[in-house]
Amino acid sequence: MRYPIFLSVAAVCVTALMASSASAQEPKPTAEQAAVDAQLLRVPISGYVIGGKARGAAIANPYENDRTALVQGRMLFDAMNCSGCHAAEGGGGMGPPLSDKDWIYGNSPGNIYLTISQGRPNGMPSFENLGSDSIWKLVTYVRSLSGLHQ
Amino acid sequence: MKALSTLIVFSAAAGMVAAVYGADDLQNASRDDAQWLMPAKNYAGTRFSGLKQIDTGNVGELQVAWEFSTGVLRGHESAPLVVGDTMYVITPYPNFLYALDLKEAGALKWVYKPDPTRAAQGVACCDVVNRGAAYADGKIFLNTLDNYTVAVDAKSGKEVWRTKLGDISKGETMTMAPLVVKDKVLVGNSGGEMGVRGWLTALDAGSGKIAWRAYSTGPDKDVLIGDDFRSPYAKGSDLGVHTWQADQWRTGGGTVWGWLSYDPDADLVYYGTSNPGPWNAAQRPGDNAWTTALFARKPETGMAKWAYQLNPHDLYDYDGVNENVLLDLTIDGKQRKVLAHADRNGFMYIVDRLTGELVSAQPYASVNSISRIDTTTGRPVMVDAKKSEEGKMVRDICPAASGGKDWQPMAYSPQTGLLYVPHNNVCMDMEGMRVGYIAGTPFVGAKVAMKAGPGGYRGAFTAWDPVTAKKVWSIEERFPVWSGALVTAGGVAFYGTLDRWFKAVDAKTGKELWKFRTGAGVIGQPIAFQGPDGKQYVAVLAGPGGWAGAVVAGNLDTKVPYGALGFVNAMKDLGDYTSQGGTLYVFALPTTTTNQAGREPVHQSAR
């Protein structure tokens, strides 16, 4: 690894966090987690559905309205260099703005979760190895940038 | 140098066929003003055209001969090429290469699509630009955003070879224009904001095989520094390691995303390296060699002859990649072979190009971060009150990270002896922040908000005398002048603006002679050529973007000052002046007012 020796405390924590969640010893997902994953994949994104109503439903962020998670999400936003691409306060740069009303891949908590976790083809990398807990905290912070319900 | 005069006579004649030049004939071929074979026109990088059909007296009558929409919306920084009766235009990502028939008012001959991976868009720091292609030996050479150098058959548009040079998952992209010297294609990487380790690479023009790679940081064996190397202002070996803490040089920047020039007599290639990573200088104690440095190298082997680090331990993202224009000047009664380099730090450096020694350095833009350049040490004398710091917002640093001038290349006229410098007047507030290196993500560590410089305007087009090291005249512009410059033997200098003007001014006085309202802001490099009909044309790409225009190109949020690495704060109103869109404009004089009487107007011959 080529990490410079002067890593910030936050980055060290995140690096450790990435290492643990990405390790081969990761436990098999519980039945509960598997159910959440299945639900996530059916979160509606545009409201445009062929052959009747959407069968999936919006999924709640476990950290919705959680002030502590909001602060942690903001720290992760800097520590994982999200702010490098999307800019401090989400004004955008290499990546699109997160502070405006235009959401390319949907603005519901489930949409944003999947965008962070899977990445997107036009340059958004996958942060799957961050683990679901951290990703939900990022969702809390990202939605707050445009004044959406936290 | 074979039989070039014959080729030039052929190509200057009407109805010419596409001439095939060997790569070692480019020096002579580039003297043919009918064509424009490389973005900077010639190896010296003067962007001077000897054509004079369009002059100060008639340029006011210039009109559109034909246009071409590129189908791409991002920043169009490239220069069109003209080879024989064909024009070649390369676009920003997805890096389309169009061939247009000059005998048919720009009819599309073919388009080559290199299909770069979409994910590369997320790795490019400052819009997904491309600064141009290059012609040699019957091929067009280009770089793709996802790190391929490609050779395309100039006649058929078929790919001849493609070579992968970098990796987007390490943050690398390629945006610069290649330079062909002898049998080698020279290319460099981008990614100084991503902790990329910078390099210049030479490929065999015939096969695409990598001949050598010279890194900007690391041990001398990687930087291709050997026994012949002399550095006038730095002593010691392996400075690319010892001027860093531990192995920070591995993620330390020094990318090569700007301009290359070449002196065939000295047989030296010249270029500059980018900022060190991260921007937060507190995280990288030391001089951080050889970032923000000028290099002179032998093209055959890549071995360095000299290097001169302009901004040791850079505090402000003052890259050293700006163009080096090679000039032979009489300074203080002495004949000097020099290069002129308008650095991001706001100073115009005149450097002896054989030794790397500083001749003079005077500010051409508003500077308060540096009091002067010490001619003994070659180093800037920093102003303490403006030094960037971690955890402290330092206000009103001039120039901003984008520099007194960024990539936008200047021109030089041997008639006036002046440099024509498109540049910025932008300052910034900057706060350093701790940042961790995560491969493939930004390695910046700074909160920046830019603003207009003293006087309230944000850009200028300045004529500069490199002998007296003084400004001759300057035109203030609303926005940073992010386009290249062109100057012609007709005594006219051309440039474009982000608020949708393409302008012609008197090269002697700066008096505005003509302007044309383009469809979108201009950041491209204007060129001049002679068409198969014998008429002189001037061409430029419109299409705003680049770092300065990212707010429009990327639809960024103007309510947040920190977008686009802080440039958004200075460019909030750009969307009031231009939208997106890439269009090529080709201008000529109307048939009735030139000596072309009796000819069909060119715009009517379109099919």
PDB file of N, CA, C and O in Angstrom, chain B residues 390-419:
ATOM      1  N   GLU B 390      -2.752  25.091   6.930  1.00  0.00           N
ATOM      2  CA  GLU B 390      -3.782  24.111   7.280  1.00  0.00           C
ATOM      3  C   GLU B 390      -4.646  24.673   8.408  1.00  0.00           C
ATOM      4  O   GLU B 390      -4.130  25.198   9.392  1.00  0.00           O
ATOM      5  N   GLY B 391      -5.954  24.568   8.226  1.00  0.00           N
ATOM      6  CA  GLY B 391      -6.881  24.973   9.281  1.00  0.00           C
ATOM      7  C   GLY B 391      -7.072  26.463   9.422  1.00  0.00           C
ATOM      8  O   GLY B 391      -7.674  26.926  10.385  1.00  0.00           O
ATOM      9  N   LYS B 392      -6.552  27.243   8.478  1.00  0.00           N
ATOM     10  CA  LYS B 392      -6.747  28.694   8.543  1.00  0.00           C
ATOM     11  C   LYS B 392      -7.110  29.218   7.161  1.00  0.00           C
ATOM     12  O   LYS B 392      -6.420  28.941   6.177  1.00  0.00           O
ATOM     13  N   MET B 393      -8.213  29.955   7.095  1.00  0.00           N
ATOM     14  CA  MET B 393      -8.622  30.534   5.817  1.00  0.00           C
ATOM     15  C   MET B 393      -7.805  31.798   5.580  1.00  0.00           C
ATOM     16  O   MET B 393      -7.973  32.781   6.282  1.00  0.00           O
ATOM     17  N   VAL B 394      -6.878  31.744   4.608  1.00  0.00           N
ATOM     18  CA  VAL B 394      -6.079  32.914   4.260  1.00  0.00           C
ATOM     19  C   VAL B 394      -6.801  33.641   3.126  1.00  0.00           C
ATOM     20  O   VAL B 394      -7.151  33.036   2.110  1.00  0.00           O
ATOM     21  N   ARG B 395      -7.045  34.935   3.315  1.00  0.00           N
ATOM     22  CA  ARG B 395      -7.888  35.702   2.386  1.00  0.00           C
ATOM     23  C   ARG B 395      -7.067  36.379   1.286  1.00  0.00           C
ATOM     24  O   ARG B 395      -5.940  36.794   1.517  1.00  0.00           O
ATOM     25  N   ASP B 396      -7.711  36.520   0.145  1.00  0.00           N
ATOM     26  CA  ASP B 396      -7.223  37.379  -0.944  1.00  0.00           C
ATOM     27  C   ASP B 396      -5.790  37.073  -1.373  1.00  0.00           C
ATOM     28  O   ASP B 396      -4.923  37.942  -1.362  1.00  0.00           O
ATOM     29  N   ILE B 397      -5.565  35.826  -1.755  1.00  0.00           N
ATOM     30  CA  ILE B 397      -4.275  35.427  -2.321  1.00  0.00           C
ATOM     31  C   ILE B 397      -4.341  35.625  -3.833  1.00  0.00           C
ATOM     32  O   ILE B 397      -5.268  35.140  -4.494  1.00  0.00           O
ATOM     33  N   CYS B 398      -3.357  36.352  -4.390  1.00  0.00           N
ATOM     34  CA  CYS B 398      -3.310  36.574  -5.838  1.00  0.00           C
ATOM     35  C   CYS B 398      -1.958  36.110  -6.380  1.00  0.00           C
ATOM     36  O   CYS B 398      -0.944  36.493  -5.806  1.00  0.00           O
ATOM     37  N   PRO B 399      -1.924  35.369  -7.500  1.00  0.00           N
ATOM     38  CA  PRO B 399      -3.107  34.853  -8.192  1.00  0.00           C
ATOM     39  C   PRO B 399      -3.721  33.655  -7.469  1.00  0.00           C
ATOM     40  O   PRO B 399      -3.097  33.091  -6.575  1.00  0.00           O
ATOM     41  N   ALA B 400      -4.936  33.296  -7.886  1.00  0.00           N
ATOM     42  CA  ALA B 400      -5.632  32.131  -7.348  1.00  0.00           C
ATOM     43  C   ALA B 400      -4.946  30.853  -7.831  1.00  0.00           C
ATOM     44  O   ALA B 400      -3.973  30.898  -8.586  1.00  0.00           O
ATOM     45  N   ALA B 401      -5.477  29.711  -7.413  1.00  0.00           N
ATOM     46  CA  ALA B 401      -4.930  28.417  -7.836  1.00  0.00           C
ATOM     47  C   ALA B 401      -4.871  28.313  -9.363  1.00  0.00           C
ATOM     48  O   ALA B 401      -3.965  27.684  -9.913  1.00  0.00           O
ATOM     49  N   SER B 402      -5.825  28.911 -10.038  1.00  0.00           N
ATOM     50  CA  SER B 402      -5.843  28.847 -11.506  1.00  0.00           C
ATOM     51  C   SER B 402      -4.763  29.712 -12.136  1.00  0.00           C
ATOM     52  O   SER B 402      -4.572  29.672 -13.355  1.00  0.00           O
ATOM     53  N   GLY B 403      -4.074  30.503 -11.329  1.00  0.00           N
ATOM     54  CA  GLY B 403      -2.876  31.178 -11.799  1.00  0.00           C
ATOM     55  C   GLY B 403      -3.112  32.508 -12.486  1.00  0.00           C
ATOM     56  O   GLY B 403      -4.232  32.867 -12.844  1.00  0.00           O
ATOM     57  N   GLY B 404      -1.995  33.248 -12.667  1.00  0.00           N
ATOM     58  CA  GLY B 404      -2.037  34.421 -13.519  1.00  0.00           C
ATOM     59  C   GLY B 404      -2.460  33.992 -14.913  1.00  0.00           C
ATOM     60  O   GLY B 404      -3.166  34.696 -15.629  1.00  0.00           O
ATOM     61  N   LYS B 405      -2.002  32.801 -15.281  1.00  0.00           N
ATOM     62  CA  LYS B 405      -2.443  32.174 -16.528  1.00  0.00           C
ATOM     63  C   LYS B 405      -2.483  30.678 -16.266  1.00  0.00           C
ATOM     64  O   LYS B 405      -1.661  30.157 -15.529  1.00  0.00           O
ATOM     65  N   ASP B 406      -3.444  30.007 -16.881  1.00  0.00           N
ATOM     66  CA  ASP B 406      -3.513  28.547 -16.783  1.00  0.00           C
ATOM     67  C   ASP B 406      -2.987  27.964 -18.097  1.00  0.00           C
ATOM     68  O   ASP B 406      -2.021  28.477 -18.666  1.00  0.00           O
ATOM     69  N   TRP B 407      -3.647  26.945 -18.612  1.00  0.00           N
ATOM     70  CA  TRP B 407      -3.178  26.219 -19.796  1.00  0.00           C
ATOM     71  C   TRP B 407      -3.204  27.059 -21.067  1.00  0.00           C
ATOM     72  O   TRP B 407      -2.531  26.732 -22.033  1.00  0.00           O
ATOM     73  N   GLN B 408      -4.035  28.128 -21.091  1.00  0.00           N
ATOM     74  CA  GLN B 408      -4.370  28.822 -22.344  1.00  0.00           C
ATOM     75  C   GLN B 408      -3.101  29.412 -22.969  1.00  0.00           C
ATOM     76  O   GLN B 408      -2.484  30.310 -22.403  1.00  0.00           O
ATOM     77  N   PRO B 409      -2.712  28.905 -24.144  1.00  0.00           N
ATOM     78  CA  PRO B 409      -1.388  29.230 -24.671  1.00  0.00           C
ATOM     79  C   PRO B 409      -1.301  30.596 -25.345  1.00  0.00           C
ATOM     80  O   PRO B 409      -2.194  31.018 -26.064  1.00  0.00           O
ATOM     81  N   MET B 410      -0.157  31.267 -25.123  1.00  0.00           N
ATOM     82  CA  MET B 410       0.114  32.566 -25.732  1.00  0.00           C
ATOM     83  C   MET B 410       0.738  32.385 -27.121  1.00  0.00           C
ATOM     84  O   MET B 410       1.135  31.286 -27.493  1.00  0.00           O
ATOM     85  N   ALA B 411       0.791  33.491 -27.862  1.00  0.00           N
ATOM     86  CA  ALA B 411       1.385  33.491 -29.207  1.00  0.00           C
ATOM     87  C   ALA B 411       2.517  34.517 -29.238  1.00  0.00           C
ATOM     88  O   ALA B 411       2.605  35.377 -28.362  1.00  0.00           O
ATOM     89  N   TYR B 412       3.390  34.402 -30.268  1.00  0.00           N
ATOM     90  CA  TYR B 412       4.496  35.349 -30.421  1.00  0.00           C
ATOM     91  C   TYR B 412       4.611  35.768 -31.877  1.00  0.00           C
ATOM     92  O   TYR B 412       4.594  34.917 -32.777  1.00  0.00           O
ATOM     93  N   SER B 413       4.718  37.071 -32.098  1.00  0.00           N
ATOM     94  CA  SER B 413       4.903  37.561 -33.463  1.00  0.00           C
ATOM     95  C   SER B 413       6.327  38.054 -33.664  1.00  0.00           C
ATOM     96  O   SER B 413       6.759  38.975 -32.970  1.00  0.00           O
ATOM     97  N   PRO B 414       7.049  37.480 -34.637  1.00  0.00           N
ATOM     98  CA  PRO B 414       8.390  38.002 -34.925  1.00  0.00           C
ATOM     99  C   PRO B 414       8.334  39.395 -35.536  1.00  0.00           C
ATOM    100  O   PRO B 414       9.335  40.105 -35.530  1.00  0.00           O
ATOM    101  N   GLN B 415       7.151  39.803 -36.042  1.00  0.00           N
ATOM    102  CA  GLN B 415       7.032  41.150 -36.621  1.00  0.00           C
ATOM    103  C   GLN B 415       7.029  42.221 -35.547  1.00  0.00           C
ATOM    104  O   GLN B 415       7.660  43.259 -35.667  1.00  0.00           O
ATOM    105  N   THR B 416       6.271  41.976 -34.476  1.00  0.00           N
ATOM    106  CA  THR B 416       6.183  42.978 -33.409  1.00  0.00           C
ATOM    107  C   THR B 416       7.165  42.678 -32.276  1.00  0.00           C
ATOM    108  O   THR B 416       7.423  43.540 -31.446  1.00  0.00           O
ATOM    109  N   GLY B 417       7.651  41.443 -32.219  1.00  0.00           N
ATOM    110  CA  GLY B 417       8.514  41.037 -31.107  1.00  0.00           C
ATOM    111  C   GLY B 417       7.760  40.898 -29.801  1.00  0.00           C
ATOM    112  O   GLY B 417       8.361  40.929 -28.728  1.00  0.00           O
ATOM    113  N   LEU B 418       6.440  40.760 -29.880  1.00  0.00           N
ATOM    114  CA  LEU B 418       5.628  40.709 -28.658  1.00  0.00           C
ATOM    115  C   LEU B 418       4.987  39.331 -28.467  1.00  0.00           C
ATOM    116  O   LEU B 418       4.672  38.643 -29.436  1.00  0.00           O
ATOM    117  N   LEU B 419       4.790  38.994 -27.194  1.00  0.00           N
ATOM    118  CA  LEU B 419       3.998  37.826 -26.817  1.00  0.00           C
ATOM    119  C   LEU B 419       2.562  38.280 -26.588  1.00  0.00           C
ATOM    120  O   LEU B 419       2.328  39.365 -26.032  1.00  0.00           O
TER     121      LEU B 419
END
